[in-house]
mmCIF file of C-alpha atoms in Angstrom:
data_model
loop_
_atom_site.group_PDB
_atom_site.id
_atom_site.type_symbol
_atom_site.label_atom_id
_atom_site.label_comp_id
_atom_site.label_asym_id
_atom_site.label_seq_id
_atom_site.Cartn_x
_atom_site.Cartn_y
_atom_site.Cartn_z
ATOM 1 C CA MET A 1 -4.167 32.438 43.689
ATOM 2 C CA THR A 2 -5.120 30.681 40.504
ATOM 3 C CA THR A 3 -3.037 28.506 38.245
ATOM 4 C CA ALA A 4 -3.377 28.690 34.508
ATOM 5 C CA THR A 5 -3.445 25.607 32.402
ATOM 6 C CA VAL A 6 -0.772 25.816 29.777
ATOM 7 C CA ALA A 7 -1.277 23.824 26.596
ATOM 8 C CA PRO A 8 1.685 21.682 25.628
ATOM 9 C CA ALA A 9 3.911 23.400 23.135
ATOM 10 C CA ARG A 10 4.184 22.027 19.655
ATOM 11 C CA VAL A 11 7.429 20.204 19.069
ATOM 12 C CA GLU A 12 8.962 20.855 15.692
ATOM 13 C CA ASP A 13 10.833 18.064 13.926
ATOM 14 C CA SER A 14 13.854 20.335 13.395
ATOM 15 C CA ARG A 15 14.308 20.707 17.177
ATOM 16 C CA ILE A 16 14.309 16.965 17.770
ATOM 17 C CA GLY A 17 16.960 15.954 15.314
ATOM 18 C CA LEU A 18 17.376 12.903 13.121
ATOM 19 C CA ALA A 19 18.396 10.525 15.918
ATOM 20 C CA GLY A 20 15.417 11.543 18.040
ATOM 21 C CA THR A 21 13.059 11.134 15.111
ATOM 22 C CA PHE A 22 14.330 7.595 14.515
ATOM 23 C CA ARG A 23 13.760 6.750 18.187
ATOM 24 C CA HIS A 24 10.228 8.093 18.020
ATOM 25 C CA VAL A 25 9.510 6.197 14.801
ATOM 26 C CA GLY A 26 10.771 2.979 16.380
ATOM 27 C CA ALA A 27 8.680 3.451 19.516
ATOM 28 C CA LEU A 28 5.518 4.327 17.599
ATOM 29 C CA THR A 29 6.056 1.475 15.140
ATOM 30 C CA ARG A 30 6.291 -0.926 18.074
ATOM 31 C CA ARG A 31 3.071 0.576 19.425
ATOM 32 C CA ASN A 32 1.320 0.063 16.081
ATOM 33 C CA LEU A 33 2.488 -3.549 15.903
ATOM 34 C CA MET A 34 1.377 -4.181 19.476
ATOM 35 C CA ARG A 35 -2.064 -2.865 18.534
ATOM 36 C CA ILE A 36 -2.176 -5.448 15.747
ATOM 37 C CA LYS A 37 -1.216 -8.153 18.263
ATOM 38 C CA ALA A 38 -4.035 -7.029 20.547
ATOM 39 C CA ASP A 39 -6.484 -6.867 17.636
ATOM 40 C CA PRO A 40 -5.569 -9.727 15.252
ATOM 41 C CA GLU A 41 -8.783 -9.186 13.267
ATOM 42 C CA SER A 42 -7.117 -6.103 11.790
ATOM 43 C CA MET A 43 -4.794 -8.468 9.892
ATOM 44 C CA PHE A 44 -7.606 -10.293 8.108
ATOM 45 C CA ASP A 45 -7.247 -8.188 4.957
ATOM 46 C CA ALA A 46 -3.492 -8.758 4.734
ATOM 47 C CA VAL A 47 -3.787 -12.491 5.413
ATOM 48 C CA LEU A 48 -6.957 -13.453 3.530
ATOM 49 C CA MET A 49 -7.010 -11.028 0.604
ATOM 50 C CA PRO A 50 -4.133 -12.693 -1.328
ATOM 51 C CA VAL A 51 -5.775 -16.115 -0.945
ATOM 52 C CA ILE A 52 -9.267 -14.915 -1.904
ATOM 53 C CA PHE A 53 -8.116 -12.962 -4.959
ATOM 54 C CA THR A 54 -5.931 -15.830 -6.157
ATOM 55 C CA VAL A 55 -8.718 -18.414 -5.872
ATOM 56 C CA LEU A 56 -11.337 -16.078 -7.319
ATOM 57 C CA PHE A 57 -9.479 -15.023 -10.436
ATOM 58 C CA VAL A 58 -7.656 -18.275 -11.174
ATOM 59 C CA TYR A 59 -10.608 -20.637 -10.818
ATOM 60 C CA VAL A 60 -13.472 -18.340 -11.812
ATOM 61 C CA PHE A 61 -11.947 -16.266 -14.625
ATOM 62 C CA GLY A 62 -8.797 -18.200 -15.536
ATOM 63 C CA GLY A 63 -10.396 -20.528 -18.049
ATOM 64 C CA ALA A 64 -12.380 -17.739 -19.701
ATOM 65 C CA VAL A 65 -9.447 -15.327 -20.008
ATOM 66 C CA SER A 66 -6.708 -17.670 -21.224
ATOM 67 C CA GLY A 67 -8.449 -21.010 -21.716
ATOM 68 C CA ASP A 68 -5.950 -22.665 -19.405
ATOM 69 C CA GLN A 69 -5.840 -22.127 -15.652
ATOM 70 C CA ASP A 70 -2.201 -23.180 -15.361
ATOM 71 C CA SER A 71 -0.994 -20.577 -17.845
ATOM 72 C CA TYR A 72 -3.261 -17.979 -16.286
ATOM 73 C CA LYS A 73 -1.602 -18.551 -12.915
ATOM 74 C CA GLN A 74 1.744 -17.657 -14.436
ATOM 75 C CA TYR A 75 0.236 -14.533 -15.999
ATOM 76 C CA MET A 76 -1.979 -13.199 -13.223
ATOM 77 C CA ILE A 77 -0.255 -14.026 -9.923
ATOM 78 C CA PRO A 78 2.845 -11.830 -10.499
ATOM 79 C CA GLY A 79 0.492 -8.925 -11.157
ATOM 80 C CA LEU A 80 -1.306 -9.612 -7.877
ATOM 81 C CA LEU A 81 1.802 -8.456 -6.015
ATOM 82 C CA GLY A 82 1.186 -4.898 -7.156
ATOM 83 C CA GLN A 83 -2.570 -5.143 -6.711
ATOM 84 C CA THR A 84 -2.177 -6.412 -3.136
ATOM 85 C CA GLY A 85 0.280 -3.684 -2.226
ATOM 86 C CA LEU A 86 -1.980 -0.987 -3.672
ATOM 87 C CA THR A 87 -5.079 -2.247 -1.842
ATOM 88 C CA LEU A 88 -3.306 -2.414 1.513
ATOM 89 C CA ALA A 89 -1.762 1.009 0.994
ATOM 90 C CA MET A 90 -5.087 2.687 0.246
ATOM 91 C CA ALA A 91 -6.564 1.254 3.450
ATOM 92 C CA VAL A 92 -4.092 3.196 5.609
ATOM 93 C CA GLY A 93 -6.003 6.447 5.137
ATOM 94 C CA THR A 94 -9.150 4.957 6.673
ATOM 95 C CA GLY A 95 -7.289 3.966 9.816
ATOM 96 C CA LEU A 96 -5.597 7.360 10.066
ATOM 97 C CA ASN A 97 -8.933 9.144 9.726
ATOM 98 C CA SER A 98 -10.344 6.918 12.467
ATOM 99 C CA ASP A 99 -7.423 7.841 14.742
ATOM 100 C CA PHE A 100 -8.364 11.499 14.411
ATOM 101 C CA GLN A 101 -12.035 10.788 15.077
ATOM 102 C CA THR A 102 -11.384 8.664 18.183
ATOM 103 C CA GLY A 103 -8.924 11.064 19.815
ATOM 104 C CA VAL A 104 -5.724 9.063 19.347
ATOM 105 C CA MET A 105 -4.064 12.030 17.668
ATOM 106 C CA ASP A 106 -5.046 14.272 20.579
ATOM 107 C CA ARG A 107 -2.825 12.145 22.810
ATOM 108 C CA PHE A 108 0.036 12.365 20.325
ATOM 109 C CA ARG A 109 -0.360 16.143 20.304
ATOM 110 C CA THR A 110 0.594 16.284 23.994
ATOM 111 C CA LEU A 111 3.773 14.246 23.542
ATOM 112 C CA PRO A 112 7.206 15.765 22.815
ATOM 113 C CA ILE A 113 7.600 13.904 19.518
ATOM 114 C CA GLY A 114 8.195 14.962 15.952
ATOM 115 C CA ARG A 115 5.000 15.166 13.965
ATOM 116 C CA ALA A 116 6.523 13.358 10.965
ATOM 117 C CA SER A 117 7.391 10.356 13.158
ATOM 118 C CA VAL A 118 3.688 9.518 13.563
ATOM 119 C CA LEU A 119 3.243 9.138 9.811
ATOM 120 C CA LEU A 120 6.572 7.369 9.315
ATOM 121 C CA SER A 121 5.694 4.833 12.001
ATOM 122 C CA LYS A 122 2.428 4.052 10.237
ATOM 123 C CA MET A 123 4.375 3.477 7.040
ATOM 124 C CA ALA A 124 6.825 1.173 8.846
ATOM 125 C CA ALA A 125 3.990 -0.871 10.337
ATOM 126 C CA GLU A 126 2.277 -1.034 6.948
ATOM 127 C CA THR A 127 5.538 -2.288 5.408
ATOM 128 C CA CYS A 128 5.453 -5.241 7.809
ATOM 129 C CA ARG A 129 1.817 -5.969 6.920
ATOM 130 C CA ALA A 130 2.565 -5.791 3.210
ATOM 131 C CA LEU A 131 5.583 -8.113 3.501
ATOM 132 C CA LEU A 132 3.449 -10.680 5.308
ATOM 133 C CA SER A 133 0.782 -10.410 2.626
ATOM 134 C CA PHE A 134 3.339 -10.879 -0.173
ATOM 135 C CA VAL A 135 4.788 -13.970 1.529
ATOM 136 C CA ILE A 136 1.305 -15.458 1.885
ATOM 137 C CA LEU A 137 0.482 -14.670 -1.741
ATOM 138 C CA ILE A 138 3.596 -16.293 -3.173
ATOM 139 C CA GLY A 139 3.438 -19.240 -0.781
ATOM 140 C CA PHE A 140 -0.217 -19.977 -1.511
ATOM 141 C CA ALA A 141 0.309 -19.515 -5.247
ATOM 142 C CA MET A 142 3.097 -22.098 -5.209
ATOM 143 C CA CYS A 143 0.840 -24.483 -3.314
ATOM 144 C CA ILE A 144 -1.737 -24.371 -6.128
ATOM 145 C CA GLY A 145 0.796 -24.808 -8.905
ATOM 146 C CA PHE A 146 2.426 -21.445 -9.593
ATOM 147 C CA GLU A 147 6.031 -21.942 -10.672
ATOM 148 C CA VAL A 148 8.810 -19.451 -10.028
ATOM 149 C CA LYS A 149 10.980 -19.914 -13.121
ATOM 150 C CA THR A 150 13.857 -17.708 -11.987
ATOM 151 C CA GLY A 151 15.491 -17.647 -8.557
ATOM 152 C CA PRO A 152 15.203 -16.298 -5.003
ATOM 153 C CA LEU A 153 16.919 -13.007 -5.854
ATOM 154 C CA GLU A 154 14.350 -12.294 -8.544
ATOM 155 C CA VAL A 155 11.545 -13.096 -6.081
ATOM 156 C CA VAL A 156 13.023 -10.655 -3.562
ATOM 157 C CA ALA A 157 13.340 -8.037 -6.315
ATOM 158 C CA ALA A 158 9.690 -8.465 -7.345
ATOM 159 C CA VAL A 159 8.529 -8.148 -3.737
ATOM 160 C CA GLY A 160 10.801 -5.156 -3.170
ATOM 161 C CA LEU A 161 9.547 -3.367 -6.268
ATOM 162 C CA SER A 162 5.925 -3.947 -5.253
ATOM 163 C CA LEU A 163 6.737 -2.719 -1.752
ATOM 164 C CA VAL A 164 8.385 0.463 -3.028
ATOM 165 C CA PHE A 165 5.370 1.313 -5.145
ATOM 166 C CA GLY A 166 2.882 0.424 -2.407
ATOM 167 C CA MET A 167 4.651 2.574 0.187
ATOM 168 C CA SER A 168 4.642 5.545 -2.177
ATOM 169 C CA ILE A 169 0.861 5.181 -2.453
ATOM 170 C CA VAL A 170 0.601 5.153 1.359
ATOM 171 C CA TRP A 171 1.392 8.886 1.283
ATOM 172 C CA VAL A 172 -1.578 9.458 -1.035
ATOM 173 C CA SER A 173 -3.811 7.419 1.244
ATOM 174 C CA MET A 174 -2.695 9.243 4.391
ATOM 175 C CA LEU A 175 -3.315 12.604 2.736
ATOM 176 C CA LEU A 176 -6.849 11.493 1.842
ATOM 177 C CA GLY A 177 -7.362 10.259 5.394
ATOM 178 C CA MET A 178 -6.527 13.694 6.773
ATOM 179 C CA ALA A 179 -8.265 15.743 4.076
ATOM 180 C CA LEU A 180 -11.661 14.003 4.186
ATOM 181 C CA ARG A 181 -14.050 14.264 7.108
ATOM 182 C CA SER A 182 -15.109 10.668 7.658
ATOM 183 C CA SER A 183 -13.713 7.170 7.229
ATOM 184 C CA GLN A 184 -16.649 6.349 4.928
ATOM 185 C CA ALA A 185 -15.608 9.179 2.630
ATOM 186 C CA VAL A 186 -12.021 7.927 2.641
ATOM 187 C CA GLN A 187 -13.200 4.423 1.722
ATOM 188 C CA GLY A 188 -15.365 5.765 -1.088
ATOM 189 C CA VAL A 189 -12.623 7.888 -2.635
ATOM 190 C CA SER A 190 -10.132 5.043 -2.220
ATOM 191 C CA MET A 191 -12.402 2.736 -4.212
ATOM 192 C CA LEU A 192 -12.649 5.360 -6.951
ATOM 193 C CA VAL A 193 -8.860 5.262 -7.169
ATOM 194 C CA LEU A 194 -8.448 1.492 -6.783
ATOM 195 C CA MET A 195 -10.979 0.186 -9.275
ATOM 196 C CA PRO A 196 -9.755 1.998 -12.429
ATOM 197 C CA MET A 197 -6.102 1.366 -11.579
ATOM 198 C CA GLN A 198 -6.594 -2.343 -10.888
ATOM 199 C CA PHE A 199 -8.883 -3.301 -13.766
ATOM 200 C CA GLY A 200 -7.547 -0.725 -16.213
ATOM 201 C CA SER A 201 -4.182 -2.470 -16.194
ATOM 202 C CA SER A 202 -2.501 -5.630 -17.451
ATOM 203 C CA ILE A 203 -2.844 -7.429 -14.102
ATOM 204 C CA PHE A 204 -5.824 -9.629 -14.949
ATOM 205 C CA ALA A 205 -5.928 -9.690 -18.752
ATOM 206 C CA PRO A 206 -3.746 -8.740 -21.724
ATOM 207 C CA THR A 207 -4.373 -5.216 -22.916
ATOM 208 C CA ASP A 208 -4.336 -5.923 -26.656
ATOM 209 C CA THR A 209 -8.025 -6.927 -26.627
ATOM 210 C CA MET A 210 -9.105 -3.687 -24.930
ATOM 211 C CA PRO A 211 -10.515 -0.701 -26.855
ATOM 212 C CA GLY A 212 -7.988 1.886 -27.961
ATOM 213 C CA TRP A 213 -8.894 4.531 -25.384
ATOM 214 C CA LEU A 214 -8.506 2.008 -22.567
ATOM 215 C CA GLN A 215 -5.191 0.765 -23.944
ATOM 216 C CA THR A 216 -3.950 4.362 -23.759
ATOM 217 C CA PHE A 217 -4.832 4.434 -20.067
ATOM 218 C CA THR A 218 -3.202 1.061 -19.363
ATOM 219 C CA LYS A 219 0.045 2.222 -20.965
ATOM 220 C CA VAL A 220 0.408 5.059 -18.456
ATOM 221 C CA ASN A 221 -0.994 3.065 -15.530
ATOM 222 C CA PRO A 222 1.933 2.232 -13.196
ATOM 223 C CA LEU A 223 0.230 -1.019 -12.161
ATOM 224 C CA SER A 224 0.644 -2.293 -15.731
ATOM 225 C CA ALA A 225 4.372 -1.586 -15.576
ATOM 226 C CA LEU A 226 4.591 -3.213 -12.136
ATOM 227 C CA ALA A 227 2.736 -6.313 -13.360
ATOM 228 C CA ASP A 228 5.006 -6.578 -16.420
ATOM 229 C CA ALA A 229 8.129 -6.182 -14.295
ATOM 230 C CA SER A 230 6.941 -8.837 -11.818
ATOM 231 C CA ARG A 231 6.213 -11.291 -14.649
ATOM 232 C CA SER A 232 9.676 -10.729 -16.043
ATOM 233 C CA LEU A 233 11.253 -11.288 -12.619
ATOM 234 C CA LEU A 234 9.206 -14.383 -11.698
ATOM 235 C CA ASN A 235 8.675 -15.979 -15.120
ATOM 236 C CA GLY A 236 11.927 -14.916 -16.772
ATOM 237 C CA GLU A 237 10.062 -13.619 -19.814
ATOM 238 C CA GLY A 238 9.430 -10.177 -21.245
ATOM 239 C CA PRO A 239 11.156 -6.809 -20.876
ATOM 240 C CA LEU A 240 12.464 -5.808 -17.466
ATOM 241 C CA ALA A 241 14.452 -2.566 -17.526
ATOM 242 C CA HIS A 242 11.720 -0.319 -18.943
ATOM 243 C CA PRO A 243 8.843 -1.382 -16.653
ATOM 244 C CA VAL A 244 11.130 -1.257 -13.593
ATOM 245 C CA MET A 245 12.183 2.272 -14.531
ATOM 246 C CA VAL A 246 8.545 3.321 -14.990
ATOM 247 C CA VAL A 247 7.587 1.952 -11.557
ATOM 248 C CA LEU A 248 10.513 3.658 -9.844
ATOM 249 C CA ILE A 249 9.760 6.988 -11.521
ATOM 250 C CA TRP A 250 6.106 6.797 -10.474
ATOM 251 C CA SER A 251 7.094 5.822 -6.928
ATOM 252 C CA ALA A 252 9.598 8.658 -6.624
ATOM 253 C CA ALA A 253 7.112 11.170 -8.043
ATOM 254 C CA CYS A 254 4.302 10.104 -5.694
ATOM 255 C CA THR A 255 6.603 10.267 -2.683
ATOM 256 C CA ALA A 256 8.092 13.632 -3.675
ATOM 257 C CA ILE A 257 4.668 15.187 -4.213
ATOM 258 C CA PHE A 258 2.445 13.628 -1.570
ATOM 259 C CA ALA A 259 4.839 13.055 1.349
ATOM 260 C CA PRO A 260 5.418 16.803 1.986
ATOM 261 C CA LEU A 261 1.704 17.475 1.520
ATOM 262 C CA ALA A 262 0.768 14.724 3.988
ATOM 263 C CA VAL A 263 3.269 15.934 6.612
ATOM 264 C CA ALA A 264 2.108 19.556 6.197
ATOM 265 C CA ARG A 265 -1.528 18.512 6.526
ATOM 266 C CA PHE A 266 -0.736 16.469 9.628
ATOM 267 C CA ARG A 267 1.070 19.375 11.279
ATOM 268 C CA LYS A 268 -1.877 21.627 10.497
ATOM 269 C CA ARG A 269 -4.378 19.219 12.065
ATOM 270 C CA THR A 270 -2.276 18.553 15.156
#
């Protein structure tokens, strides 16, 4: 008499229910955070990147861009909130691709969990990493002379807006991580996305000195709107409603388009 090996059945999210999905997301988020605790080197980018970028651009380019490092701090550091969130978000796809290559997702496939909970837990863990990075950025900036000219509520709003945009980009990154074959390919494509968005924006320099074709790109670049909104919230100067609306529209559009695509791709691969 022989016994047949039966592959574990796929568990659909609709059969688990909302409460079950939340439990799975919480458990997997805890697992992701415990992995960070066991491998603290994985936090180097979130911890060191804000410090390195602040020092590099303020003390290397600050005098050349504005002629005054103190005024450049007030201009550039609010924009770094969006740049930091975007960079961390685009790195998620590399880790997700690595999970597929190393067999982590094969173990998830055998568990009775909703497929969407795996992606949502990665987003929750990335939210924690991004919040830590934002706190380090603002804290270090204040140590070197950056002045918040508004209040704590405006600081929270600037961080929250950067977090909303960054988490919408996580869906794009996760889709790339599942669509491309190797982590090197994911890194390469991510850089092709990051570089034009970061430097073709108003984060590091005013756009009025750029050529006309580049100014057209910066006007539709959501990082420019995010930088302008952060400056208004932290410095108390400049328009606020319009750039905030632009960032929220971009964030909602990215989530609405790429979240279903990422979940569908994940279900197909698992």
